[in-house]
């Protein structure tokens, strides 16, 4: 196997292993977000739009500077999306382009698209809107493998386990029956799959179409690779057969094989391997053998910049936007629950690159990608789906794996005070309020004793009330509510606590919030009203019929 392919596969396996290890419990010191921190588009895009110095992302700057020496090695060896594109191209197996069709001179106009896209993205930053998440290759790859590939693999593994259990049972090895594989599901997975599939199918037009023509990170590496110190050279043994031109996956070789568009070369070494005369080598040299560099054109560059700026302004002036001046409007699109420790919404969207790393790490699978309910610039950002699962109180992984600090890394003690929202009771759906049936599940499941059962007029059974100052918004009550469909008790972002910096505990205490883990029931409760004092005869509660009992209870 070729050297470049071996290194590429090894690094892709490392990427997959790190993504796999983004789970509870998280190994101390394991850099599960290493590849995300190497992406220069995440580095510059996030820092520019948020105006924040993010030290952990400076590895991306180091990789970018390394391109001055090694050219676009990142695209050919490190990028997991590049490896995915290569795999897709291998499966598509389209006919190789001809010499003239694949020569550097014939591709410059299309190859300029990536510079135009990069410029448009950075001009959108001038409007205070980050579109980096749409085009960052590492974010795209992490999201794709998290929300689409990972659940499918778990489902396949569970099917295989079913066969193993049956075979083991036949052989008398019943221990296999205790094995379990956890299922996870993600919203917007089909959309993500179609998005990436469409991107990969561009390989039908040209090999590595995304990398050579569209990827803005590739454009940044190309800008640093115009005169790399390690570059392709061709000696006098070249017979001009054109094998290297036809084989180049990036269209980086000129019709004169001695000349190379270094900004497009990913140092894959394929030209060296296919050369029948061994005339091609890669070495440290300052020979001037470069083909004309791709020129995006001033007019097209200005047009792309205006398009990016206009897109940013349109998103910013949307009625539901929290960006810029619109953040003070009464109408807010923040109608969803963000992970505990998420920055204030505007800063959160500026920093979040929608990689899905927090969703992968979430042990309860409650973090889900947002669809279009928060606008285009909120797509793929994480939300807490309390009806699907609750936020585990002994977990703080979402903040620890976030590469950009959109979700703050909090200690477990601090995270307890990062109020996600507040539960409220829809009395028209609550079986205790509406049907006068005994049910105390939300009270019993609440980790903070924020729900109490109290008697009310006209109800034979006690009904639940929420103490807002004790409610952390974890979502256990909504998740366990026995009402079918939409829960009778739901968590809204009302009262959420989101800080850019500072202590959550001190801020929560200053607001009178009290979050104590459940050590015992603080409130006495009963299914029915307390007995009456005085001369009146105590009311004997009737024996409830089976359909009046709370879920999980049976009568004697």
JSON list of C-alpha atoms in Angstrom, two decimals, residues 245-346:
[
{"chain": "A", "resi": 245, "resn": "UNK", "atom": "CA", "xyz": [-0.94, 14.57, -15.01]},
{"chain": "A", "resi": 246, "resn": "UNK", "atom": "CA", "xyz": [-3.73, 12.04, -15.46]},
{"chain": "A", "resi": 247, "resn": "UNK", "atom": "CA", "xyz": [-3.19, 10.48, -12.01]},
{"chain": "A", "resi": 248, "resn": "UNK", "atom": "CA", "xyz": [-3.00, 13.66, -9.95]},
{"chain": "A", "resi": 249, "resn": "UNK", "atom": "CA", "xyz": [-6.14, 13.76, -7.72]},
{"chain": "A", "resi": 250, "resn": "UNK", "atom": "CA", "xyz": [-5.88, 17.53, -7.36]},
{"chain": "A", "resi": 251, "resn": "UNK", "atom": "CA", "xyz": [-5.13, 18.61, -10.94]},
{"chain": "A", "resi": 252, "resn": "UNK", "atom": "CA", "xyz": [-1.97, 20.25, -9.67]},
{"chain": "A", "resi": 253, "resn": "UNK", "atom": "CA", "xyz": [0.41, 19.36, -12.51]},
{"chain": "A", "resi": 254, "resn": "UNK", "atom": "CA", "xyz": [0.83, 21.56, -15.55]},
{"chain": "A", "resi": 255, "resn": "UNK", "atom": "CA", "xyz": [0.67, 20.35, -19.16]},
{"chain": "A", "resi": 256, "resn": "UNK", "atom": "CA", "xyz": [4.42, 20.69, -18.89]},
{"chain": "A", "resi": 257, "resn": "UNK", "atom": "CA", "xyz": [5.01, 17.93, -16.28]},
{"chain": "A", "resi": 258, "resn": "UNK", "atom": "CA", "xyz": [8.04, 19.74, -14.88]},
{"chain": "A", "resi": 259, "resn": "UNK", "atom": "CA", "xyz": [5.81, 22.49, -13.53]},
{"chain": "A", "resi": 260, "resn": "UNK", "atom": "CA", "xyz": [3.55, 22.16, -10.47]},
{"chain": "A", "resi": 261, "resn": "UNK", "atom": "CA", "xyz": [0.84, 24.28, -8.93]},
{"chain": "A", "resi": 262, "resn": "UNK", "atom": "CA", "xyz": [2.24, 23.84, -5.40]},
{"chain": "A", "resi": 263, "resn": "UNK", "atom": "CA", "xyz": [-0.77, 25.51, -3.82]},
{"chain": "A", "resi": 264, "resn": "UNK", "atom": "CA", "xyz": [-2.91, 22.64, -5.12]},
{"chain": "A", "resi": 265, "resn": "UNK", "atom": "CA", "xyz": [-0.48, 19.78, -4.43]},
{"chain": "A", "resi": 266, "resn": "UNK", "atom": "CA", "xyz": [-1.38, 17.68, -1.36]},
{"chain": "A", "resi": 267, "resn": "UNK", "atom": "CA", "xyz": [1.96, 15.80, -1.43]},
{"chain": "A", "resi": 268, "resn": "UNK", "atom": "CA", "xyz": [0.20, 12.47, -1.97]},
{"chain": "A", "resi": 269, "resn": "UNK", "atom": "CA", "xyz": [3.26, 11.20, -3.93]},
{"chain": "A", "resi": 270, "resn": "UNK", "atom": "CA", "xyz": [1.05, 9.55, -6.54]},
{"chain": "A", "resi": 271, "resn": "UNK", "atom": "CA", "xyz": [2.84, 11.27, -9.43]},
{"chain": "A", "resi": 272, "resn": "UNK", "atom": "CA", "xyz": [6.13, 9.90, -8.14]},
{"chain": "A", "resi": 273, "resn": "UNK", "atom": "CA", "xyz": [4.75, 6.37, -7.93]},
{"chain": "A", "resi": 274, "resn": "UNK", "atom": "CA", "xyz": [3.18, 6.26, -11.40]},
{"chain": "A", "resi": 275, "resn": "UNK", "atom": "CA", "xyz": [6.17, 7.75, -13.17]},
{"chain": "A", "resi": 276, "resn": "UNK", "atom": "CA", "xyz": [7.71, 4.98, -15.35]},
{"chain": "A", "resi": 277, "resn": "UNK", "atom": "CA", "xyz": [11.06, 6.82, -15.51]},
{"chain": "A", "resi": 278, "resn": "UNK", "atom": "CA", "xyz": [11.40, 7.61, -11.78]},
{"chain": "A", "resi": 279, "resn": "UNK", "atom": "CA", "xyz": [11.79, 11.21, -12.80]},
{"chain": "A", "resi": 280, "resn": "UNK", "atom": "CA", "xyz": [9.63, 12.70, -10.02]},
{"chain": "A", "resi": 281, "resn": "UNK", "atom": "CA", "xyz": [10.76, 13.30, -6.47]},
{"chain": "A", "resi": 282, "resn": "UNK", "atom": "CA", "xyz": [9.77, 15.42, -3.46]},
{"chain": "A", "resi": 283, "resn": "UNK", "atom": "CA", "xyz": [12.64, 17.13, -1.72]},
{"chain": "A", "resi": 284, "resn": "UNK", "atom": "CA", "xyz": [13.84, 20.27, -0.01]},
{"chain": "A", "resi": 285, "resn": "UNK", "atom": "CA", "xyz": [14.53, 22.70, -2.83]},
{"chain": "A", "resi": 286, "resn": "UNK", "atom": "CA", "xyz": [14.07, 26.27, -3.96]},
{"chain": "A", "resi": 287, "resn": "UNK", "atom": "CA", "xyz": [13.81, 25.47, -7.68]},
{"chain": "A", "resi": 288, "resn": "UNK", "atom": "CA", "xyz": [11.35, 27.70, -9.47]},
{"chain": "A", "resi": 289, "resn": "UNK", "atom": "CA", "xyz": [9.16, 25.18, -11.28]},
{"chain": "A", "resi": 290, "resn": "UNK", "atom": "CA", "xyz": [5.75, 26.44, -10.24]},
{"chain": "A", "resi": 291, "resn": "UNK", "atom": "CA", "xyz": [2.79, 26.54, -12.59]},
{"chain": "A", "resi": 292, "resn": "UNK", "atom": "CA", "xyz": [0.72, 29.73, -12.58]},
{"chain": "A", "resi": 293, "resn": "UNK", "atom": "CA", "xyz": [-1.17, 30.00, -9.29]},
{"chain": "A", "resi": 294, "resn": "UNK", "atom": "CA", "xyz": [-4.94, 30.04, -9.21]},
{"chain": "A", "resi": 295, "resn": "UNK", "atom": "CA", "xyz": [-6.23, 33.59, -9.50]},
{"chain": "A", "resi": 296, "resn": "UNK", "atom": "CA", "xyz": [-9.80, 34.06, -8.24]},
{"chain": "A", "resi": 297, "resn": "UNK", "atom": "CA", "xyz": [-10.05, 37.43, -9.98]},
{"chain": "A", "resi": 298, "resn": "UNK", "atom": "CA", "xyz": [-10.64, 40.77, -8.32]},
{"chain": "A", "resi": 299, "resn": "UNK", "atom": "CA", "xyz": [-14.18, 41.17, -9.59]},
{"chain": "A", "resi": 300, "resn": "UNK", "atom": "CA", "xyz": [-15.28, 37.72, -8.42]},
{"chain": "A", "resi": 301, "resn": "UNK", "atom": "CA", "xyz": [-13.51, 38.29, -5.09]},
{"chain": "A", "resi": 302, "resn": "UNK", "atom": "CA", "xyz": [-15.41, 41.52, -4.48]},
{"chain": "A", "resi": 303, "resn": "UNK", "atom": "CA", "xyz": [-18.66, 39.83, -5.51]},
{"chain": "A", "resi": 304, "resn": "UNK", "atom": "CA", "xyz": [-18.10, 36.91, -3.09]},
{"chain": "A", "resi": 305, "resn": "UNK", "atom": "CA", "xyz": [-17.23, 39.31, -0.28]},
{"chain": "A", "resi": 306, "resn": "UNK", "atom": "CA", "xyz": [-20.43, 41.27, -0.87]},
{"chain": "A", "resi": 307, "resn": "UNK", "atom": "CA", "xyz": [-22.42, 38.02, -0.94]},
{"chain": "A", "resi": 308, "resn": "UNK", "atom": "CA", "xyz": [-20.92, 36.91, 2.38]},
{"chain": "A", "resi": 309, "resn": "UNK", "atom": "CA", "xyz": [-21.55, 40.30, 3.98]},
{"chain": "A", "resi": 310, "resn": "UNK", "atom": "CA", "xyz": [-25.12, 40.36, 2.66]},
{"chain": "A", "resi": 311, "resn": "UNK", "atom": "CA", "xyz": [-25.77, 36.86, 3.98]},
{"chain": "A", "resi": 312, "resn": "UNK", "atom": "CA", "xyz": [-24.49, 37.87, 7.39]},
{"chain": "A", "resi": 313, "resn": "UNK", "atom": "CA", "xyz": [-26.61, 41.02, 7.45]},
{"chain": "A", "resi": 314, "resn": "UNK", "atom": "CA", "xyz": [-29.72, 39.11, 6.39]},
{"chain": "A", "resi": 315, "resn": "UNK", "atom": "CA", "xyz": [-29.24, 36.60, 9.18]},
{"chain": "A", "resi": 316, "resn": "UNK", "atom": "CA", "xyz": [-28.47, 39.33, 11.68]},
{"chain": "A", "resi": 317, "resn": "UNK", "atom": "CA", "xyz": [-31.58, 41.35, 10.85]},
{"chain": "A", "resi": 318, "resn": "UNK", "atom": "CA", "xyz": [-33.92, 38.37, 10.97]},
{"chain": "A", "resi": 319, "resn": "UNK", "atom": "CA", "xyz": [-36.73, 39.04, 13.44]},
{"chain": "A", "resi": 320, "resn": "UNK", "atom": "CA", "xyz": [-35.82, 36.05, 15.57]},
{"chain": "A", "resi": 321, "resn": "UNK", "atom": "CA", "xyz": [-32.09, 36.75, 15.58]},
{"chain": "A", "resi": 322, "resn": "UNK", "atom": "CA", "xyz": [-30.18, 37.26, 18.78]},
{"chain": "A", "resi": 323, "resn": "UNK", "atom": "CA", "xyz": [-27.22, 38.67, 16.90]},
{"chain": "A", "resi": 324, "resn": "UNK", "atom": "CA", "xyz": [-26.21, 42.26, 17.27]},
{"chain": "A", "resi": 325, "resn": "UNK", "atom": "CA", "xyz": [-28.87, 44.88, 17.93]},
{"chain": "A", "resi": 326, "resn": "UNK", "atom": "CA", "xyz": [-31.71, 42.37, 17.61]},
{"chain": "A", "resi": 327, "resn": "UNK", "atom": "CA", "xyz": [-30.73, 40.67, 20.85]},
{"chain": "A", "resi": 328, "resn": "UNK", "atom": "CA", "xyz": [-32.75, 43.14, 22.92]},
{"chain": "A", "resi": 329, "resn": "UNK", "atom": "CA", "xyz": [-35.99, 42.46, 21.10]},
{"chain": "A", "resi": 330, "resn": "UNK", "atom": "CA", "xyz": [-38.80, 40.92, 23.07]},
{"chain": "A", "resi": 331, "resn": "UNK", "atom": "CA", "xyz": [-39.20, 38.32, 20.36]},
{"chain": "A", "resi": 332, "resn": "UNK", "atom": "CA", "xyz": [-36.37, 35.90, 20.86]},
{"chain": "A", "resi": 333, "resn": "UNK", "atom": "CA", "xyz": [-35.67, 32.67, 19.11]},
{"chain": "A", "resi": 334, "resn": "UNK", "atom": "CA", "xyz": [-34.21, 31.20, 22.29]},
{"chain": "A", "resi": 335, "resn": "UNK", "atom": "CA", "xyz": [-37.05, 28.82, 22.83]},
{"chain": "A", "resi": 336, "resn": "UNK", "atom": "CA", "xyz": [-34.92, 25.76, 23.22]},
{"chain": "A", "resi": 337, "resn": "UNK", "atom": "CA", "xyz": [-32.82, 24.42, 26.05]},
{"chain": "A", "resi": 338, "resn": "UNK", "atom": "CA", "xyz": [-29.08, 24.73, 25.64]},
{"chain": "A", "resi": 339, "resn": "UNK", "atom": "CA", "xyz": [-26.57, 22.46, 27.42]},
{"chain": "A", "resi": 340, "resn": "UNK", "atom": "CA", "xyz": [-25.68, 23.46, 31.00]},
{"chain": "A", "resi": 341, "resn": "UNK", "atom": "CA", "xyz": [-22.82, 25.95, 30.94]},
{"chain": "A", "resi": 342, "resn": "UNK", "atom": "CA", "xyz": [-23.64, 27.25, 27.44]},
{"chain": "A", "resi": 343, "resn": "UNK", "atom": "CA", "xyz": [-22.55, 30.86, 26.91]},
{"chain": "A", "resi": 344, "resn": "UNK", "atom": "CA", "xyz": [-25.21, 33.54, 26.42]},
{"chain": "A", "resi": 345, "resn": "UNK", "atom": "CA", "xyz": [-26.99, 32.80, 23.14]},
{"chain": "A", "resi": 346, "resn": "UNK", "atom": "CA", "xyz": [-25.20, 35.31, 20.91]}
]
